[in-house]
Amino acid sequence: MTAVHAGNINVKWDPKSLEIRTLAVDRLLEPLVTQVTTLVNTNSKGPSNKKRGSSKKAHVLAASVEQATENFLDKVDKIAKENQFLKEELVAAVEDTVAGEFADDPCSSVKLALLSAVTQLLILADMADVYKLLVQLKVVEDAILKLRNAGNEQDIGIQYKALKPEVDKLNFMAAKRQQEPKVVGHHDQMAAAREILQKNVPILYTTSQACLQHLDVTAYKANRDLIYKQLQQAVTGISNAVQATASDDASQHQWGGEGELAYALNNFEKQVIVDPLSFSEECFRPSLEEGLESIISGAALMADSSCTCDDQCNAVLQALQDLLSEYMGNAGRKERSDALSSAIDKITKKNRDLCRQLRKAVMDHVSDSFLETSVPFLVSIEAAKNGNEKEVKEYAQVFDGHADKLIEVANLACSISNNEEGVKLVRMSASQLEALCPQVINAALALAAKPQSKLSVFSQMLITVWKM
C-alpha cells in the first residue's frame, strides 16, 4: 500500500492504483463500460468490406463515449486546484482519457486503455473527496486533544464550544460517505465510530471539568482517559473505513455474518451428502471429522452439568462412523443403497437434534443471566450516592462479573444464530457494554468520593447510557 502524504494527512491510497473501493465509482463507470463494450461489439460482428473502425454507427457510439467522459473532465481543474497533492495525477489521467482514438480503432486494447484512464480519473476524484473528510477528521482529532488537555474551566468551555460544530460537520460528511465503501464491514465500522463520537464528546467535556475540580479523585482521571482513548479509536475507525483499509480492531470484523457454530452445523449437514461414485475416504473422512470437531468444541462452551449436549455430540459422532462405513461399502456405485440413504437420514437427524439441544442450552443461559440485570448496577449506584466507597468497591466486582457474564452469554447466543442482522446488533451492543462497564465503575467510585458534588450529574449521564 502506497501512502500519499499531504501536510499532516496520510492518505492510504495509491494514486496510480486502479483498485475501486467505493460504490460511487462503480456506479459512474457502469454506463461507460456499457457504451465502450457496445462500441467494440459493433465492430466485431463478422467480416465487412468497410475499413475497420470506419462505421458511422461506431462513430456515433464513440461520440457518446466521449460525451460520457466530459462530465468528469469539466470538473478536473476545480478538483486539481482544491487538491494540489493530486494535481499531477489528475492532469495525467485527463490526458490519457482524451488521447484515445475510439472510433478509428475500437479494439480491446483501446477499450481497456480508455476504461483504465477514466477509472483512474474517477478514483482520483473520489480520493479528493476522501481527503476533505480526512482533513476534517484531523481538525476534530486535534480539538479533542485540546479539550482533554485544557488547563482551566474557562479553557475547557472554549475548547468544547469550538469542538461541537466540528464534530457535527464531520458527522455530516461521514454520513454521506458511510454507504460508499464496497465492503459491508466498513459501513458498520463507520456507523459505530460516528455514534461513539456523538455520545462521548459531551462526556469528555464533563469528565475534564471533574478532573480539574477534584484533582484528588483518581476515578475522574481514569474515566477521562478511557473516554479519550475511545474517541481516538473512533477517529481511527472512521479513517480506516472511509479509505476501505483494514482495522487494527479485529473484533469489528466479527460483528456481521451468521454465528460460527450455526455455520458449522449447517455446513456439516451439507458435507455428509456425497456421490458414492466419487467417494474417497482419504478426502471425505478428514473434512467431516474436522467439521464435527469444530461443532463439538463450540458445543462444549455452551454445555453445563444439567444439559445433555455431550450425549448429543457422541450420538452425532457414532452416526458419522456408521455413515462412513456405508459410504465405503457403496464406493464406486452409481446409486445409493437403502442402507446408505438411511445412514444419511440418521446423521442429519442427529445433527439437528444437537442443534436444538444447543439452542435450548443457550436459552437457559440467557434466562439465568438476563434475569434482573439491573440489580448489581442499582446496588452499586445506591452505595455511591451514600458515599460508601468500601461498598462501592465490593459491589463493583459483582457488577463487573455480571457484565462479563452478559457479554459472554450474548456472544454464545450469536454463535448459534442464523440471523445475520440480529447477530450484528447483539455483538455491537455487547461491545458497547464492554466499553461502558469500567466507565460506570469509575463513575460510581467518583460519586462515592464526592456525593455532594455538582458534577455528580456526570454519573447520572453514565447511568442513563447504561440503561439504554
Short mmCIF file of C-alpha atoms in Angstrom, two decimals:
data_model
loop_
_atom_site.label_atom_id
_atom_site.label_comp_id
_atom_site.label_asym_id
_atom_site.label_seq_id
_atom_site.Cartn_x
_atom_site.Cartn_y
_atom_site.Cartn_z
CA MET A 1 0.00 0.00 0.00
CA THR A 2 1.40 3.34 -1.06
CA ALA A 3 0.50 6.30 1.13
CA VAL A 4 0.16 9.88 -0.12
CA HIS A 5 1.34 12.49 2.37
CA ALA A 6 -0.31 15.91 2.17
CA GLY A 7 0.64 18.14 5.06
CA ASN A 8 -0.19 16.17 8.19
CA ILE A 9 -2.77 13.99 6.39
CA ASN A 10 -1.77 10.45 5.46
CA VAL A 11 -3.99 9.15 2.63
CA LYS A 12 -3.64 5.37 2.37
CA TRP A 13 -4.41 5.19 -1.35
CA ASP A 14 -2.05 4.77 -4.28
CA PRO A 15 -2.92 7.39 -6.95
CA LYS A 16 -1.68 5.01 -9.67
CA SER A 17 -3.75 2.05 -8.47
CA LEU A 18 -6.95 1.07 -10.31
CA GLU A 19 -8.47 -0.63 -7.26
CA ILE A 20 -12.09 0.52 -6.95
CA ARG A 21 -13.02 0.83 -3.28
CA THR A 22 -16.34 2.67 -3.38
CA LEU A 23 -19.75 2.05 -4.90
CA ALA A 24 -19.85 5.62 -6.27
CA VAL A 25 -17.03 4.88 -8.72
CA ASP A 26 -18.73 1.61 -9.68
CA ARG A 27 -21.99 3.44 -10.47
CA LEU A 28 -20.27 6.11 -12.56
CA LEU A 29 -18.23 3.57 -14.52
CA GLU A 30 -21.13 1.24 -15.33
CA PRO A 31 -22.69 3.28 -18.20
CA LEU A 32 -19.26 3.97 -19.67
CA VAL A 33 -18.38 0.27 -19.60
CA THR A 34 -21.66 -0.48 -21.40
CA GLN A 35 -21.02 2.13 -24.07
CA VAL A 36 -17.44 1.07 -24.74
CA THR A 37 -18.42 -2.61 -24.85
CA THR A 38 -21.19 -1.82 -27.34
CA LEU A 39 -18.71 0.13 -29.44
CA VAL A 40 -16.31 -2.81 -29.53
CA ASN A 41 -19.04 -5.38 -30.24
CA THR A 42 -20.46 -3.26 -33.08
CA ASN A 43 -17.17 -3.65 -34.91
CA SER A 44 -16.72 -7.34 -34.12
CA LYS A 45 -19.81 -8.88 -35.76
CA GLY A 46 -18.05 -10.54 -38.65
CA PRO A 47 -16.33 -9.66 -41.93
CA SER A 48 -17.14 -6.37 -43.60
CA ASN A 49 -15.97 -4.62 -46.76
CA LYS A 50 -15.65 -1.39 -44.85
CA LYS A 51 -12.39 -0.31 -43.34
CA ARG A 52 -12.28 -1.49 -39.74
CA GLY A 53 -13.34 1.25 -37.39
CA SER A 54 -14.91 3.45 -40.12
CA SER A 55 -18.52 2.52 -39.38
CA LYS A 56 -20.85 5.51 -38.96
CA LYS A 57 -22.55 3.70 -36.10
CA ALA A 58 -19.19 3.25 -34.44
CA HIS A 59 -18.52 6.97 -34.70
CA VAL A 60 -21.93 7.75 -33.17
CA LEU A 61 -21.19 5.41 -30.28
CA ALA A 62 -17.70 6.85 -29.95
CA ALA A 63 -19.18 10.32 -29.67
CA SER A 64 -21.40 9.01 -26.89
CA VAL A 65 -18.35 7.63 -25.10
CA GLU A 66 -16.53 10.94 -25.46
CA GLN A 67 -19.58 12.78 -24.14
CA ALA A 68 -19.65 10.47 -21.12
CA THR A 69 -16.09 11.47 -20.24
CA GLU A 70 -16.76 15.21 -20.48
CA ASN A 71 -18.75 15.11 -17.23
CA PHE A 72 -15.50 14.26 -15.45
CA LEU A 73 -13.13 16.44 -17.45
CA ASP A 74 -15.11 19.65 -16.86
CA LYS A 75 -14.55 19.33 -13.12
CA VAL A 76 -10.89 18.35 -13.16
CA ASP A 77 -9.49 21.89 -12.97
CA LYS A 78 -11.54 22.62 -9.86
CA ILE A 79 -10.57 19.32 -8.21
CA ALA A 80 -6.89 19.88 -9.01
CA LYS A 81 -6.94 23.41 -7.56
CA GLU A 82 -8.59 22.21 -4.35
CA ASN A 83 -6.25 19.23 -4.00
CA GLN A 84 -2.74 20.22 -5.02
CA PHE A 85 -1.25 16.92 -3.85
CA LEU A 86 -3.27 15.15 -6.60
CA LYS A 87 -2.79 17.74 -9.34
CA GLU A 88 -0.12 15.88 -11.34
CA GLU A 89 -2.02 12.59 -11.23
CA LEU A 90 -5.31 14.25 -12.23
CA VAL A 91 -3.78 16.08 -15.20
CA ALA A 92 -2.07 12.89 -16.39
CA ALA A 93 -5.32 10.94 -16.12
CA VAL A 94 -7.16 13.57 -18.16
CA GLU A 95 -4.50 13.49 -20.89
CA ASP A 96 -4.75 9.69 -21.07
CA THR A 97 -8.54 9.90 -21.31
CA VAL A 98 -8.75 12.44 -24.13
CA ALA A 99 -5.95 10.81 -26.15
CA GLY A 100 -7.99 7.77 -27.31
CA GLU A 101 -9.00 7.33 -30.96
CA PHE A 102 -12.13 5.43 -30.01
CA ALA A 103 -13.93 5.10 -33.34
CA ASP A 104 -10.86 4.60 -35.52
CA ASP A 105 -9.58 1.62 -33.56
CA PRO A 106 -12.28 0.24 -31.25
CA CYS A 107 -10.35 -2.87 -30.27
CA SER A 108 -9.98 -4.42 -26.84
CA SER A 109 -6.66 -2.77 -26.08
CA VAL A 110 -8.11 0.69 -26.74
CA LYS A 111 -11.20 -0.19 -24.72
CA LEU A 112 -9.06 -1.19 -21.78
CA ALA A 113 -6.89 1.91 -22.12
CA LEU A 114 -9.95 4.16 -22.10
CA LEU A 115 -11.55 2.43 -19.15
CA SER A 116 -8.27 2.45 -17.24
CA ALA A 117 -7.81 6.17 -17.82
CA VAL A 118 -11.36 7.09 -16.83
CA THR A 119 -11.29 4.71 -13.87
CA GLN A 120 -8.12 6.34 -12.61
CA LEU A 121 -9.67 9.78 -13.05
CA LEU A 122 -12.75 8.75 -11.07
CA ILE A 123 -10.69 7.15 -8.32
CA LEU A 124 -8.58 10.30 -8.02
CA ALA A 125 -11.72 12.45 -7.77
CA ASP A 126 -13.02 10.05 -5.11
CA MET A 127 -9.67 10.31 -3.37
CA ALA A 128 -10.02 14.08 -3.26
CA ASP A 129 -13.39 13.69 -1.54
CA VAL A 130 -11.85 11.31 0.99
CA TYR A 131 -9.02 13.79 1.57
CA LYS A 132 -11.51 16.51 2.54
CA LEU A 133 -13.07 14.19 5.10
CA LEU A 134 -9.64 13.26 6.48
CA VAL A 135 -8.79 16.96 6.84
CA GLN A 136 -11.97 17.46 8.89
CA LEU A 137 -11.14 14.32 10.88
CA LYS A 138 -7.75 15.82 11.74
CA VAL A 139 -9.44 19.04 12.89
CA VAL A 140 -11.70 17.04 15.22
CA GLU A 141 -8.82 14.89 16.48
CA ASP A 142 -6.77 17.98 17.37
CA ALA A 143 -9.78 19.66 19.01
CA ILE A 144 -10.47 16.59 21.15
CA LEU A 145 -6.86 16.63 22.37
CA LYS A 146 -7.12 20.34 23.20
CA LEU A 147 -10.27 19.69 25.24
CA ARG A 148 -8.60 16.85 27.12
CA ASN A 149 -5.52 18.97 27.91
CA ALA A 150 -7.36 22.19 28.81
CA GLY A 151 -5.81 23.66 31.95
CA ASN A 152 -8.73 25.60 33.43
CA GLU A 153 -12.52 25.65 33.35
CA GLN A 154 -12.70 28.65 31.04
CA ASP A 155 -10.41 26.95 28.52
CA ILE A 156 -12.48 23.75 28.75
CA GLY A 157 -15.61 25.73 27.88
CA ILE A 158 -13.89 27.44 24.94
CA GLN A 159 -12.47 24.19 23.55
CA TYR A 160 -15.79 22.35 23.91
CA LYS A 161 -17.69 25.16 22.21
CA ALA A 162 -15.20 25.03 19.32
CA LEU A 163 -15.30 21.23 19.13
CA LYS A 164 -19.08 20.70 18.89
CA PRO A 165 -19.65 22.27 15.42
CA GLU A 166 -16.57 20.48 14.06
CA VAL A 167 -17.93 17.12 15.26
CA ASP A 168 -21.31 17.94 13.68
CA LYS A 169 -19.60 18.81 10.40
CA LEU A 170 -17.58 15.58 10.49
CA ASN A 171 -20.69 13.56 11.28
CA PHE A 172 -22.47 15.06 8.26
CA MET A 173 -19.55 14.32 5.93
CA ALA A 174 -19.07 10.79 7.30
CA ALA A 175 -22.80 10.03 6.98
CA LYS A 176 -22.62 10.87 3.26
CA ARG A 177 -19.65 8.52 2.80
CA GLN A 178 -20.98 5.73 5.00
CA GLN A 179 -22.80 3.87 2.22
CA GLU A 180 -19.95 4.16 -0.30
CA PRO A 181 -17.39 1.51 0.80
CA LYS A 182 -17.82 -1.77 -1.09
CA VAL A 183 -17.02 -3.86 2.00
CA VAL A 184 -20.12 -4.06 4.22
CA GLY A 185 -18.00 -4.26 7.37
CA HIS A 186 -16.68 -0.75 6.69
CA HIS A 187 -20.26 0.61 6.78
CA ASP A 188 -20.75 -0.83 10.27
CA GLN A 189 -17.33 0.35 11.39
CA MET A 190 -18.07 3.93 10.37
CA ALA A 191 -21.57 3.89 11.89
CA ALA A 192 -20.20 2.64 15.22
CA ALA A 193 -17.40 5.22 15.21
CA ARG A 194 -19.82 8.07 14.48
CA GLU A 195 -22.03 7.00 17.38
CA ILE A 196 -19.05 6.91 19.76
CA LEU A 197 -18.07 10.45 18.75
CA GLN A 198 -21.57 11.81 19.26
CA LYS A 199 -22.04 10.18 22.67
CA ASN A 200 -18.57 10.56 24.16
CA VAL A 201 -17.63 14.13 23.29
CA PRO A 202 -20.10 15.58 25.88
CA ILE A 203 -18.86 13.03 28.44
CA LEU A 204 -15.24 14.04 27.78
CA TYR A 205 -16.25 17.65 28.46
CA THR A 206 -17.86 16.72 31.80
CA THR A 207 -15.01 14.46 32.92
CA SER A 208 -12.45 17.12 32.03
CA GLN A 209 -14.33 19.56 34.25
CA ALA A 210 -14.47 17.00 37.05
CA CYS A 211 -10.73 16.32 36.81
CA LEU A 212 -9.95 20.00 37.37
CA GLN A 213 -12.40 20.44 40.23
CA HIS A 214 -11.44 17.23 42.04
CA LEU A 215 -7.76 16.59 41.48
CA ASP A 216 -7.75 14.15 44.42
CA VAL A 217 -10.31 11.78 42.83
CA THR A 218 -8.39 9.42 40.54
CA ALA A 219 -11.60 7.84 39.21
CA TYR A 220 -12.40 11.02 37.27
CA LYS A 221 -9.00 11.00 35.58
CA ALA A 222 -9.32 7.27 34.82
CA ASN A 223 -12.66 7.86 33.13
CA ARG A 224 -11.39 10.85 31.18
CA ASP A 225 -8.52 8.75 29.82
CA LEU A 226 -10.86 5.85 28.96
CA ILE A 227 -13.21 8.13 27.06
CA TYR A 228 -10.37 9.91 25.29
CA LYS A 229 -8.99 6.53 24.17
CA GLN A 230 -12.40 5.54 22.79
CA LEU A 231 -12.60 8.81 20.88
CA GLN A 232 -9.15 8.18 19.41
CA GLN A 233 -10.29 4.72 18.32
CA ALA A 234 -13.41 6.23 16.75
CA VAL A 235 -11.30 8.69 14.75
CA THR A 236 -9.06 5.84 13.57
CA GLY A 237 -12.15 3.77 12.74
CA ILE A 238 -13.60 6.48 10.50
CA SER A 239 -10.22 6.98 8.81
CA ASN A 240 -9.86 3.26 8.08
CA ALA A 241 -13.48 2.85 6.96
CA VAL A 242 -13.51 5.83 4.60
CA GLN A 243 -10.28 4.62 2.98
CA ALA A 244 -11.51 0.99 2.94
CA THR A 245 -8.42 -0.22 4.78
CA ALA A 246 -8.09 -2.90 7.44
CA SER A 247 -8.81 -2.00 11.05
CA ASP A 248 -6.48 -2.91 13.89
CA ASP A 249 -9.55 -3.80 15.94
CA ALA A 250 -10.24 -7.37 14.83
CA SER A 251 -13.46 -7.53 16.85
CA GLN A 252 -15.13 -5.07 14.47
CA HIS A 253 -14.79 -7.55 11.63
CA GLN A 254 -16.67 -10.18 13.64
CA TRP A 255 -19.93 -8.25 14.03
CA GLY A 256 -21.60 -9.36 10.82
CA GLY A 257 -22.46 -12.79 9.48
CA GLU A 258 -24.20 -15.78 10.97
CA GLY A 259 -22.87 -17.41 14.13
CA GLU A 260 -19.80 -19.63 13.87
CA LEU A 261 -21.47 -22.69 15.39
CA ALA A 262 -24.63 -22.22 13.33
CA TYR A 263 -22.48 -22.10 10.19
CA ALA A 264 -20.55 -25.22 11.26
CA LEU A 265 -23.78 -27.19 11.86
CA ASN A 266 -25.32 -26.14 8.54
CA ASN A 267 -22.10 -26.82 6.63
CA PHE A 268 -21.69 -30.26 8.25
CA GLU A 269 -25.18 -31.25 7.11
CA LYS A 270 -24.31 -30.32 3.53
CA GLN A 271 -20.97 -32.16 3.65
CA VAL A 272 -22.47 -35.56 4.53
CA ILE A 273 -24.14 -35.89 1.11
CA VAL A 274 -21.64 -37.20 -1.47
CA ASP A 275 -21.95 -39.10 -4.74
CA PRO A 276 -20.84 -42.72 -3.95
CA LEU A 277 -19.25 -42.93 -7.39
CA SER A 278 -16.76 -40.20 -6.49
CA PHE A 279 -16.39 -41.11 -2.80
CA SER A 280 -12.83 -41.14 -1.46
CA GLU A 281 -12.27 -41.90 2.21
CA GLU A 282 -8.92 -40.06 2.16
CA CYS A 283 -10.68 -36.81 1.19
CA PHE A 284 -14.09 -37.29 2.77
CA ARG A 285 -13.24 -38.53 6.27
CA PRO A 286 -10.78 -35.74 7.32
CA SER A 287 -13.08 -32.90 6.21
CA LEU A 288 -16.09 -34.37 8.01
CA GLU A 289 -14.16 -35.17 11.17
CA GLU A 290 -12.72 -31.66 11.19
CA GLY A 291 -16.20 -30.18 10.78
CA LEU A 292 -17.57 -32.29 13.62
CA GLU A 293 -14.62 -31.37 15.83
CA SER A 294 -15.40 -27.65 15.42
CA ILE A 295 -19.03 -28.36 16.33
CA ILE A 296 -18.05 -30.30 19.46
CA SER A 297 -15.65 -27.53 20.51
CA GLY A 298 -18.40 -24.94 20.17
CA ALA A 299 -20.90 -27.14 21.99
CA ALA A 300 -18.52 -27.53 24.94
CA LEU A 301 -18.71 -23.76 25.56
CA MET A 302 -22.48 -23.91 25.92
CA ALA A 303 -22.92 -27.13 27.83
CA ASP A 304 -23.42 -27.19 31.58
CA SER A 305 -23.91 -30.00 34.10
CA SER A 306 -27.68 -30.03 33.67
CA CYS A 307 -27.83 -30.48 29.90
CA THR A 308 -27.12 -33.42 27.64
CA CYS A 309 -25.02 -31.77 24.91
CA ASP A 310 -22.22 -34.31 25.43
CA ASP A 311 -24.62 -37.18 24.74
CA GLN A 312 -25.89 -35.47 21.60
CA CYS A 313 -22.33 -34.90 20.35
CA ASN A 314 -21.49 -38.56 20.92
CA ALA A 315 -24.63 -39.57 19.02
CA VAL A 316 -23.56 -37.48 16.00
CA LEU A 317 -20.05 -38.93 16.23
CA GLN A 318 -21.40 -42.50 16.21
CA ALA A 319 -23.74 -41.68 13.32
CA LEU A 320 -20.75 -40.30 11.40
CA GLN A 321 -18.81 -43.54 11.86
CA ASP A 322 -21.83 -45.52 10.60
CA LEU A 323 -22.17 -43.20 7.62
CA LEU A 324 -18.51 -43.57 6.67
CA SER A 325 -18.85 -47.35 6.81
CA GLU A 326 -21.84 -47.22 4.46
CA TYR A 327 -20.04 -44.89 2.04
CA MET A 328 -17.07 -47.26 1.94
CA GLY A 329 -19.45 -50.12 1.14
CA ASN A 330 -21.09 -48.10 -1.64
CA ALA A 331 -17.89 -46.65 -3.13
CA GLY A 332 -17.85 -46.87 -6.92
CA ARG A 333 -21.61 -47.47 -7.27
CA LYS A 334 -23.81 -45.24 -9.37
CA GLU A 335 -26.69 -45.20 -6.90
CA ARG A 336 -27.00 -45.20 -3.12
CA SER A 337 -28.10 -48.30 -1.30
CA ASP A 338 -31.05 -48.14 1.08
CA ALA A 339 -28.64 -48.56 3.99
CA LEU A 340 -26.60 -45.53 2.85
CA SER A 341 -29.71 -43.38 2.47
CA SER A 342 -30.80 -44.46 5.93
CA ALA A 343 -27.37 -43.55 7.35
CA ILE A 344 -27.57 -40.08 5.77
CA ASP A 345 -31.05 -39.54 7.23
CA LYS A 346 -29.83 -40.71 10.64
CA ILE A 347 -26.84 -38.36 10.83
CA THR A 348 -28.96 -35.46 9.56
CA LYS A 349 -31.49 -36.12 12.33
CA LYS A 350 -28.78 -36.41 15.00
CA ASN A 351 -27.17 -33.19 13.78
CA ARG A 352 -30.49 -31.34 14.04
CA ASP A 353 -31.15 -32.84 17.48
CA LEU A 354 -27.79 -31.47 18.60
CA CYS A 355 -28.64 -28.06 17.15
CA ARG A 356 -31.93 -27.98 19.07
CA GLN A 357 -30.18 -29.04 22.28
CA LEU A 358 -27.57 -26.32 21.88
CA ARG A 359 -30.23 -23.68 21.30
CA LYS A 360 -32.04 -24.86 24.43
CA ALA A 361 -28.79 -24.61 26.41
CA VAL A 362 -28.29 -21.04 25.18
CA MET A 363 -31.87 -20.13 26.11
CA ASP A 364 -31.21 -21.44 29.63
CA HIS A 365 -28.05 -19.31 29.86
CA VAL A 366 -29.95 -16.24 28.64
CA SER A 367 -32.81 -16.81 31.10
CA ASP A 368 -30.40 -17.11 34.02
CA SER A 369 -28.11 -14.21 33.08
CA PHE A 370 -30.64 -11.64 31.90
CA LEU A 371 -32.99 -12.03 34.87
CA GLU A 372 -32.97 -8.79 36.90
CA THR A 373 -29.96 -7.42 35.02
CA SER A 374 -30.18 -4.03 36.73
CA VAL A 375 -29.74 -5.30 40.33
CA PRO A 376 -25.88 -5.23 40.56
CA PHE A 377 -25.91 -1.87 38.80
CA LEU A 378 -28.51 -0.26 41.08
CA VAL A 379 -26.86 -1.59 44.26
CA SER A 380 -23.51 -0.06 43.20
CA ILE A 381 -25.08 3.31 42.39
CA GLU A 382 -27.03 3.40 45.66
CA ALA A 383 -23.86 2.75 47.66
CA ALA A 384 -22.13 5.52 45.68
CA LYS A 385 -24.90 8.03 46.43
CA ASN A 386 -24.47 7.26 50.13
CA GLY A 387 -20.74 7.96 49.89
CA ASN A 388 -19.80 4.41 50.91
CA GLU A 389 -16.59 3.82 48.96
CA LYS A 390 -15.91 0.43 50.57
CA GLU A 391 -19.28 -0.97 49.47
CA VAL A 392 -18.87 0.51 46.01
CA LYS A 393 -15.57 -1.34 45.55
CA GLU A 394 -17.15 -4.60 46.74
CA TYR A 395 -20.23 -4.22 44.55
CA ALA A 396 -18.05 -3.13 41.62
CA GLN A 397 -16.54 -6.62 41.47
CA VAL A 398 -20.02 -8.16 41.38
CA PHE A 399 -21.13 -5.64 38.77
CA ASP A 400 -18.06 -6.30 36.61
CA GLY A 401 -18.52 -10.07 36.82
CA HIS A 402 -22.19 -9.75 35.93
CA ALA A 403 -21.38 -7.57 32.93
CA ASP A 404 -18.80 -10.12 31.76
CA LYS A 405 -21.44 -12.84 32.04
CA LEU A 406 -23.93 -10.83 29.98
CA ILE A 407 -21.32 -10.32 27.26
CA GLU A 408 -20.35 -14.00 27.30
CA VAL A 409 -23.96 -15.17 27.00
CA ALA A 410 -24.69 -12.62 24.26
CA ASN A 411 -21.78 -13.99 22.23
CA LEU A 412 -22.93 -17.58 22.86
CA ALA A 413 -26.40 -16.69 21.57
CA CYS A 414 -24.84 -15.13 18.47
CA SER A 415 -22.73 -18.20 17.77
CA ILE A 416 -25.80 -20.43 17.34
CA SER A 417 -27.92 -17.91 15.39
CA ASN A 418 -28.53 -17.76 11.62
CA ASN A 419 -29.92 -14.22 11.82
CA GLU A 420 -27.06 -12.15 10.42
CA GLU A 421 -28.60 -8.75 11.20
CA GLY A 422 -29.54 -9.87 14.71
CA VAL A 423 -26.03 -11.22 15.31
CA LYS A 424 -24.52 -7.90 14.23
CA LEU A 425 -26.76 -5.84 16.53
CA VAL A 426 -26.19 -8.07 19.57
CA ARG A 427 -22.42 -8.13 19.08
CA MET A 428 -22.27 -4.37 18.67
CA SER A 429 -24.31 -3.98 21.86
CA ALA A 430 -22.00 -6.38 23.70
CA SER A 431 -19.00 -4.36 22.52
CA GLN A 432 -20.58 -1.15 23.83
CA LEU A 433 -21.39 -2.88 27.13
CA GLU A 434 -17.76 -3.93 27.49
CA ALA A 435 -16.57 -0.36 26.90
CA LEU A 436 -19.11 1.17 29.29
CA CYS A 437 -18.54 -1.17 32.24
CA PRO A 438 -15.26 0.36 33.54
CA GLN A 439 -16.68 3.85 32.99
CA VAL A 440 -19.70 3.10 35.18
CA ILE A 441 -17.48 1.64 37.91
CA ASN A 442 -15.24 4.72 37.87
CA ALA A 443 -18.31 6.97 37.91
CA ALA A 444 -19.62 5.15 40.99
CA LEU A 445 -16.25 5.50 42.74
CA ALA A 446 -16.12 9.20 41.88
CA LEU A 447 -19.68 9.74 43.12
CA ALA A 448 -18.87 7.92 46.37
CA ALA A 449 -15.83 10.16 46.91
CA LYS A 450 -17.79 13.38 46.28
CA PRO A 451 -21.52 12.57 46.63
CA GLN A 452 -22.50 16.23 47.07
CA SER A 453 -20.54 17.48 44.04
CA LYS A 454 -22.46 19.27 41.31
CA LEU A 455 -20.56 17.08 38.87
CA SER A 456 -22.44 14.03 40.11
CA VAL A 457 -24.55 14.80 37.04
CA PHE A 458 -21.76 13.03 35.13
CA SER A 459 -22.57 9.81 36.95
CA GLN A 460 -26.23 10.27 36.09
CA MET A 461 -25.24 10.61 32.42
CA LEU A 462 -23.48 7.25 32.53
CA ILE A 463 -26.43 5.68 34.36
CA THR A 464 -28.70 6.83 31.53
CA VAL A 465 -26.31 5.49 28.87
CA TRP A 466 -26.01 2.12 30.67
CA LYS A 467 -29.80 1.72 30.90
CA MET A 468 -30.10 2.43 27.17
#
